[in-house]
Short mmCIF file of C-alpha atoms in Angstrom, two decimals:
data_model
loop_
_atom_site.label_atom_id
_atom_site.label_comp_id
_atom_site.label_asym_id
_atom_site.label_seq_id
_atom_site.Cartn_x
_atom_site.Cartn_y
_atom_site.Cartn_z
CA MET A 90 14.37 -14.40 -9.87
CA LEU A 91 13.59 -12.08 -12.78
CA LYS A 92 17.20 -11.92 -13.96
CA LYS A 93 17.58 -15.69 -13.66
CA ALA A 94 14.43 -16.35 -15.69
CA LEU A 95 15.73 -14.06 -18.45
CA GLU A 96 19.39 -15.10 -18.51
CA ASN A 97 18.98 -16.72 -21.95
CA VAL A 98 17.05 -13.74 -23.34
CA LEU A 99 19.13 -10.73 -22.29
CA THR A 100 22.83 -9.97 -22.36
CA GLU A 101 24.60 -9.48 -19.04
CA GLU A 102 24.61 -5.73 -19.63
CA GLU A 103 20.88 -5.73 -20.36
CA SER A 104 20.19 -7.88 -17.30
CA ASN A 105 22.00 -5.32 -15.17
CA GLU A 106 19.73 -2.63 -16.59
CA LEU A 107 16.59 -4.58 -15.80
CA ILE A 108 15.02 -3.90 -12.45
CA SER A 109 15.58 -7.12 -10.56
CA ALA A 110 12.35 -7.02 -8.56
CA PHE A 111 8.90 -7.52 -9.99
CA ASP A 112 5.54 -8.03 -8.36
CA GLN A 113 3.85 -11.41 -8.45
CA ILE A 114 0.27 -11.07 -7.27
CA GLY A 115 -1.60 -14.35 -7.32
CA GLU A 116 -1.58 -15.47 -10.95
CA ILE A 117 -0.36 -12.11 -12.27
CA ILE A 118 3.13 -10.68 -12.76
CA ILE A 119 3.66 -6.92 -13.09
CA VAL A 120 7.09 -5.97 -14.42
CA ARG A 121 8.80 -2.60 -14.71
CA ILE A 122 11.09 -2.33 -17.73
CA PRO A 123 13.67 0.42 -18.35
CA ASP A 124 13.26 2.45 -21.54
CA SER A 125 16.38 0.87 -23.04
CA LEU A 126 14.74 -2.58 -22.97
CA LEU A 127 11.21 -1.70 -24.07
CA SER A 128 11.93 -3.15 -27.53
CA LYS A 129 12.24 -6.55 -25.82
CA LYS A 130 9.19 -6.29 -23.58
CA GLU A 131 7.20 -8.95 -25.46
CA ILE A 132 9.94 -11.57 -25.19
CA ILE A 133 10.43 -10.64 -21.54
CA GLY A 134 6.70 -11.23 -20.98
CA ARG A 135 6.63 -14.54 -22.84
CA THR A 136 9.68 -15.81 -20.97
CA LEU A 137 8.22 -14.95 -17.58
CA LEU A 138 4.93 -16.64 -18.49
CA GLU A 139 6.83 -19.80 -19.43
CA GLU A 140 9.21 -19.80 -16.46
CA VAL A 141 6.81 -18.96 -13.63
CA LYS A 142 4.42 -21.86 -13.88
CA ILE A 143 1.52 -20.62 -11.71
CA VAL A 144 1.23 -17.32 -13.60
CA ARG A 145 -1.45 -16.76 -16.27
CA SER A 146 -0.78 -13.09 -17.12
CA VAL A 147 2.27 -10.83 -17.42
CA PHE A 148 1.75 -7.06 -17.55
CA TYR A 149 4.13 -4.18 -18.17
CA GLN A 150 3.54 -1.25 -15.81
CA ALA A 151 3.34 1.65 -18.25
CA SER A 152 2.76 4.40 -15.66
CA ALA A 153 3.27 5.12 -12.01
CA VAL A 154 0.41 4.75 -9.55
CA GLU A 155 -1.28 8.12 -9.87
CA GLY A 156 -4.49 10.12 -9.75
CA GLU A 157 -7.19 10.40 -7.12
CA PHE A 158 -8.11 6.72 -7.51
CA ARG A 159 -4.44 5.58 -7.24
CA THR A 160 -4.44 3.45 -10.38
CA ARG A 161 -1.80 2.63 -13.01
CA ASP A 162 -1.68 1.84 -16.71
CA LEU A 163 -0.91 -1.80 -17.45
CA GLU A 164 -0.09 -3.30 -20.84
CA ILE A 165 -0.54 -7.04 -21.41
CA LEU A 166 2.69 -8.71 -22.52
CA ALA A 167 1.72 -12.38 -22.35
CA GLY A 168 -1.17 -14.58 -21.30
CA GLU A 169 -4.72 -13.53 -20.40
CA ASP A 170 -5.68 -9.87 -20.45
CA ASN A 171 -7.42 -10.06 -17.07
CA THR A 172 -6.33 -7.80 -14.20
CA GLU A 173 -8.31 -9.59 -11.47
CA THR A 174 -6.77 -12.32 -9.34
CA GLU A 175 -6.82 -13.71 -5.80
CA TYR A 176 -3.99 -12.93 -3.41
CA LYS A 177 -3.26 -14.56 -0.04
CA GLU A 178 -1.38 -13.02 2.87
CA PHE A 179 -1.02 -14.10 6.51
CA GLY A 180 -4.06 -16.35 6.39
CA CYS A 181 -6.33 -13.87 4.57
CA ARG A 182 -7.75 -14.04 1.04
CA PHE A 183 -8.18 -10.99 -1.14
CA LYS A 184 -9.74 -10.39 -4.52
CA VAL A 185 -7.49 -7.88 -6.29
CA ASP A 186 -7.86 -5.81 -9.45
CA VAL A 187 -4.28 -4.70 -10.09
CA LYS A 188 -5.27 -2.09 -12.68
CA ASN A 189 -8.40 -0.48 -11.23
CA ALA A 190 -7.72 -0.34 -7.47
CA PHE A 191 -4.62 0.38 -5.40
CA PHE A 192 -2.72 -2.65 -4.17
CA SER A 193 0.93 -3.30 -3.26
CA PRO A 194 2.33 -6.66 -2.15
CA ARG A 195 5.38 -4.79 -0.84
CA LEU A 196 3.54 -3.59 2.26
CA SER A 197 2.93 -7.06 3.76
CA THR A 198 5.32 -6.57 6.71
CA GLU A 199 3.70 -3.24 7.57
CA ARG A 200 0.20 -4.73 7.30
CA GLU A 201 1.17 -7.44 9.79
CA ARG A 202 2.76 -4.87 12.13
CA ILE A 203 -0.38 -2.72 12.24
CA ALA A 204 -2.63 -5.75 12.72
CA ASN A 205 -0.55 -6.77 15.73
CA LEU A 206 -0.74 -3.27 17.27
CA VAL A 207 -4.54 -3.05 17.12
CA GLN A 208 -6.27 -4.10 20.34
CA ASP A 209 -9.64 -5.75 21.01
CA GLY A 210 -12.37 -3.14 21.32
CA GLU A 211 -10.55 -0.47 19.34
CA ILE A 212 -12.10 1.68 16.65
CA MET A 213 -9.76 2.41 13.73
CA THR A 214 -10.22 4.74 10.78
CA ASN A 215 -8.30 3.61 7.69
CA MET A 216 -8.42 6.80 5.64
CA PHE A 217 -7.09 5.47 2.32
CA ALA A 218 -7.98 1.82 2.55
CA GLY A 219 -7.80 0.60 -1.05
CA ILE A 220 -9.22 -2.91 -1.24
CA GLY A 221 -9.20 -3.16 2.55
CA MET A 222 -6.11 -5.22 3.29
CA PHE A 223 -4.95 -3.33 6.40
CA SER A 224 -8.55 -3.16 7.64
CA ILE A 225 -9.31 -6.84 7.12
CA MET A 226 -6.04 -8.10 8.55
CA ALA A 227 -6.64 -6.08 11.72
CA ALA A 228 -10.25 -7.27 12.03
CA LYS A 229 -9.17 -10.86 11.37
CA LYS A 230 -6.88 -10.79 14.41
CA LYS A 231 -8.77 -8.54 16.82
CA LYS A 232 -12.35 -7.75 17.88
CA CYS A 233 -12.11 -4.23 16.55
CA THR A 234 -14.21 -1.98 14.31
CA VAL A 235 -12.51 -0.51 11.25
CA TYR A 236 -13.96 2.29 9.14
CA SER A 237 -12.39 1.55 5.77
CA LEU A 238 -12.54 4.65 3.55
CA ASP A 239 -11.62 5.05 -0.11
CA ILE A 240 -12.67 7.44 -2.84
CA ASN A 241 -12.31 4.78 -5.57
CA PRO A 242 -15.63 2.90 -5.93
CA VAL A 243 -13.90 -0.19 -7.32
CA ALA A 244 -11.66 -0.35 -4.25
CA SER A 245 -14.59 0.09 -1.86
CA LYS A 246 -16.56 -2.67 -3.60
CA LEU A 247 -13.57 -5.01 -3.41
CA CYS A 248 -13.23 -4.21 0.30
CA ASP A 249 -16.79 -5.44 0.82
CA VAL A 250 -16.05 -8.58 -1.21
CA ASN A 251 -12.85 -9.23 0.73
CA SER A 252 -14.56 -8.75 4.09
CA SER A 253 -16.98 -11.52 3.13
CA LEU A 254 -14.14 -13.81 2.00
CA ASN A 255 -12.53 -13.82 5.44
CA LYS A 256 -13.80 -14.91 8.84
CA LEU A 257 -13.35 -11.77 10.91
CA ALA A 258 -13.19 -11.41 14.67
CA GLY A 259 -14.07 -7.75 14.29
CA ASN A 260 -16.03 -5.64 11.85
CA VAL A 261 -14.99 -3.75 8.69
CA ILE A 262 -17.27 -0.93 7.53
CA SER A 263 -16.40 0.06 3.97
CA ILE A 264 -17.38 3.64 3.02
CA ASN A 265 -16.85 5.02 -0.48
CA GLY A 266 -16.05 8.71 -0.73
CA ASP A 267 -13.61 11.50 0.10
CA ALA A 268 -11.93 10.83 3.46
CA THR A 269 -12.19 14.44 4.64
CA GLU A 270 -15.92 14.65 3.88
CA ILE A 271 -16.66 11.29 5.50
CA ILE A 272 -14.76 12.22 8.65
CA ASN A 273 -16.43 15.64 8.91
CA ASN A 274 -19.89 14.12 8.47
CA GLN A 275 -19.59 10.85 10.40
CA LEU A 276 -16.33 10.21 12.23
CA ILE A 277 -15.35 13.19 14.39
CA ASP A 278 -13.49 11.98 17.53
CA LYS A 279 -14.40 8.41 16.61
CA SER A 280 -11.05 6.63 16.35
CA ASP A 281 -8.64 5.13 18.84
CA ARG A 282 -6.26 4.63 15.91
CA THR A 283 -6.04 6.29 12.49
CA LEU A 284 -4.14 5.00 9.49
CA MET A 285 -2.88 7.49 6.87
CA LEU A 286 -1.46 5.34 4.10
CA LEU A 287 -1.18 8.03 1.43
CA PRO A 288 2.43 9.13 1.97
CA GLU A 289 2.59 11.57 -0.93
CA ARG A 290 -0.35 13.61 0.47
CA SER A 291 -0.26 13.02 4.23
CA ASP A 292 0.41 16.66 5.09
CA GLU A 293 -2.75 17.63 3.22
CA PHE A 294 -4.92 15.22 5.22
CA LEU A 295 -3.33 15.54 8.68
CA GLU A 296 -6.06 17.90 9.95
CA SER A 297 -8.71 15.31 9.01
CA ALA A 298 -6.74 12.54 10.71
CA ILE A 299 -6.58 14.60 13.89
CA LYS A 300 -10.32 15.31 13.72
CA THR A 301 -11.24 11.62 13.62
CA THR A 302 -8.75 10.60 16.33
CA LYS A 303 -9.71 10.80 20.00
CA SER A 304 -7.44 12.58 22.45
CA GLU A 305 -4.65 10.12 23.38
CA GLY A 306 -5.42 8.15 20.24
CA ILE A 307 -2.73 7.05 17.80
CA ILE A 308 -2.08 8.23 14.25
CA HIS A 309 0.11 6.19 11.89
CA TYR A 310 1.53 8.93 9.70
CA TYR A 311 3.17 7.78 6.45
CA SER A 312 5.38 10.06 4.36
CA HIS A 313 8.04 10.11 1.68
CA ILE A 314 11.34 11.38 3.05
CA HIS A 315 14.55 12.30 1.26
CA ALA A 316 17.63 11.31 3.27
CA ASP A 317 21.25 11.30 2.15
CA LYS A 318 21.83 8.47 4.63
CA LYS A 319 19.29 5.73 5.24
CA SER A 320 20.00 5.90 8.96
CA GLU A 321 18.70 9.49 9.01
CA ALA A 322 15.28 8.81 7.43
CA GLU A 323 13.39 7.91 10.60
CA LYS A 324 14.54 10.96 12.57
CA LEU A 325 13.84 13.22 9.61
CA SER A 326 10.28 11.87 9.36
CA GLU A 327 9.75 12.42 13.11
CA ALA A 328 11.03 15.99 12.85
CA HIS A 329 8.79 16.65 9.86
CA PHE A 330 5.69 15.47 11.69
CA LEU A 331 6.46 17.49 14.82
CA ASN A 332 7.03 20.55 12.65
CA ILE A 333 3.62 20.39 10.95
CA THR A 334 1.29 18.97 13.62
CA PRO A 335 -1.04 21.55 15.20
CA VAL A 336 -1.62 19.47 18.36
CA LYS A 337 0.54 18.18 21.18
CA SER A 338 2.06 14.89 20.02
CA GLU A 339 4.18 12.13 21.48
CA ILE A 340 6.31 10.04 19.12
CA LEU A 341 5.89 6.36 19.96
CA ASP A 342 7.91 4.81 17.14
CA SER A 343 9.15 5.44 13.63
CA LYS A 344 10.55 3.23 10.90
CA ILE A 345 11.34 2.90 7.24
CA VAL A 346 8.58 0.99 5.48
CA ARG A 347 10.45 0.61 2.18
CA PRO A 348 12.76 2.48 -0.19
CA VAL A 349 10.93 4.24 -3.03
CA GLY A 350 13.85 5.69 -4.97
CA PRO A 351 17.48 6.77 -4.68
CA ARG A 352 17.86 8.30 -1.19
CA TYR A 353 14.07 8.37 -0.91
CA TYR A 354 12.12 6.35 1.64
CA GLN A 355 8.55 5.66 2.67
CA THR A 356 8.45 6.06 6.42
CA VAL A 357 5.86 5.75 9.17
CA VAL A 358 5.69 7.65 12.43
CA ASP A 359 3.42 6.26 15.16
CA VAL A 360 2.15 9.24 17.18
CA LYS A 361 -0.08 9.67 20.22
CA ILE A 362 -1.96 12.96 20.03
CA PHE A 363 -3.51 15.11 22.74
CA LYS A 364 -6.48 17.41 22.10
#
């Protein structure tokens, strides 16, 4: 869609350089632009604003998602300089701040998968919950309790807002703070299911995930895996988990969530642990 919208603005060679995918989040577009085309970023922004009729703002992503709060630098290219919008997914409504709290529309399939795995009566700890999308989608479908943790106060506040926007069958408890400290103080052996959606730092937090998870509970362990062949990524992620886990573990499933770079994949391993 991006290349088609810009076919009268860029040459064929430039179009091939442009990353074809961009994120549309409610009334906001976030576009990634290669260095060779940065001189044309304003016209790219104006064209997208004109071509995508429901959009009111186009931002250039000027940095990767980074830092403890998992935020990114955004530069306004066209339209309103307002990073808040409303996003809808699988019957849920979410208030999103695309600059000040972590959010990715590219995880929608995984959010639905986790929500379908959760059972009535379960307790789940979502260790890096962001604005609460995984938590709320699970509690929308099932009569479960989700402890939704995030160190970013903006994300935790939005989780509370989003919980109130949706009619939930279960209960979402948003807690702002460091996941390890919260687990040590409040959530030891509390969870039937633990979600670890911080793939770049999962090894660092595995001990905390095990602490909060009951024996025979399930951990969803996300990681970034380098694989020369895509078909090898799932088995490599399983082997990595089994190599680092300090407790007896049974692999239930594994899958590629999405590609994140050349021969680099975000994967998830669903694991039952025994303590």
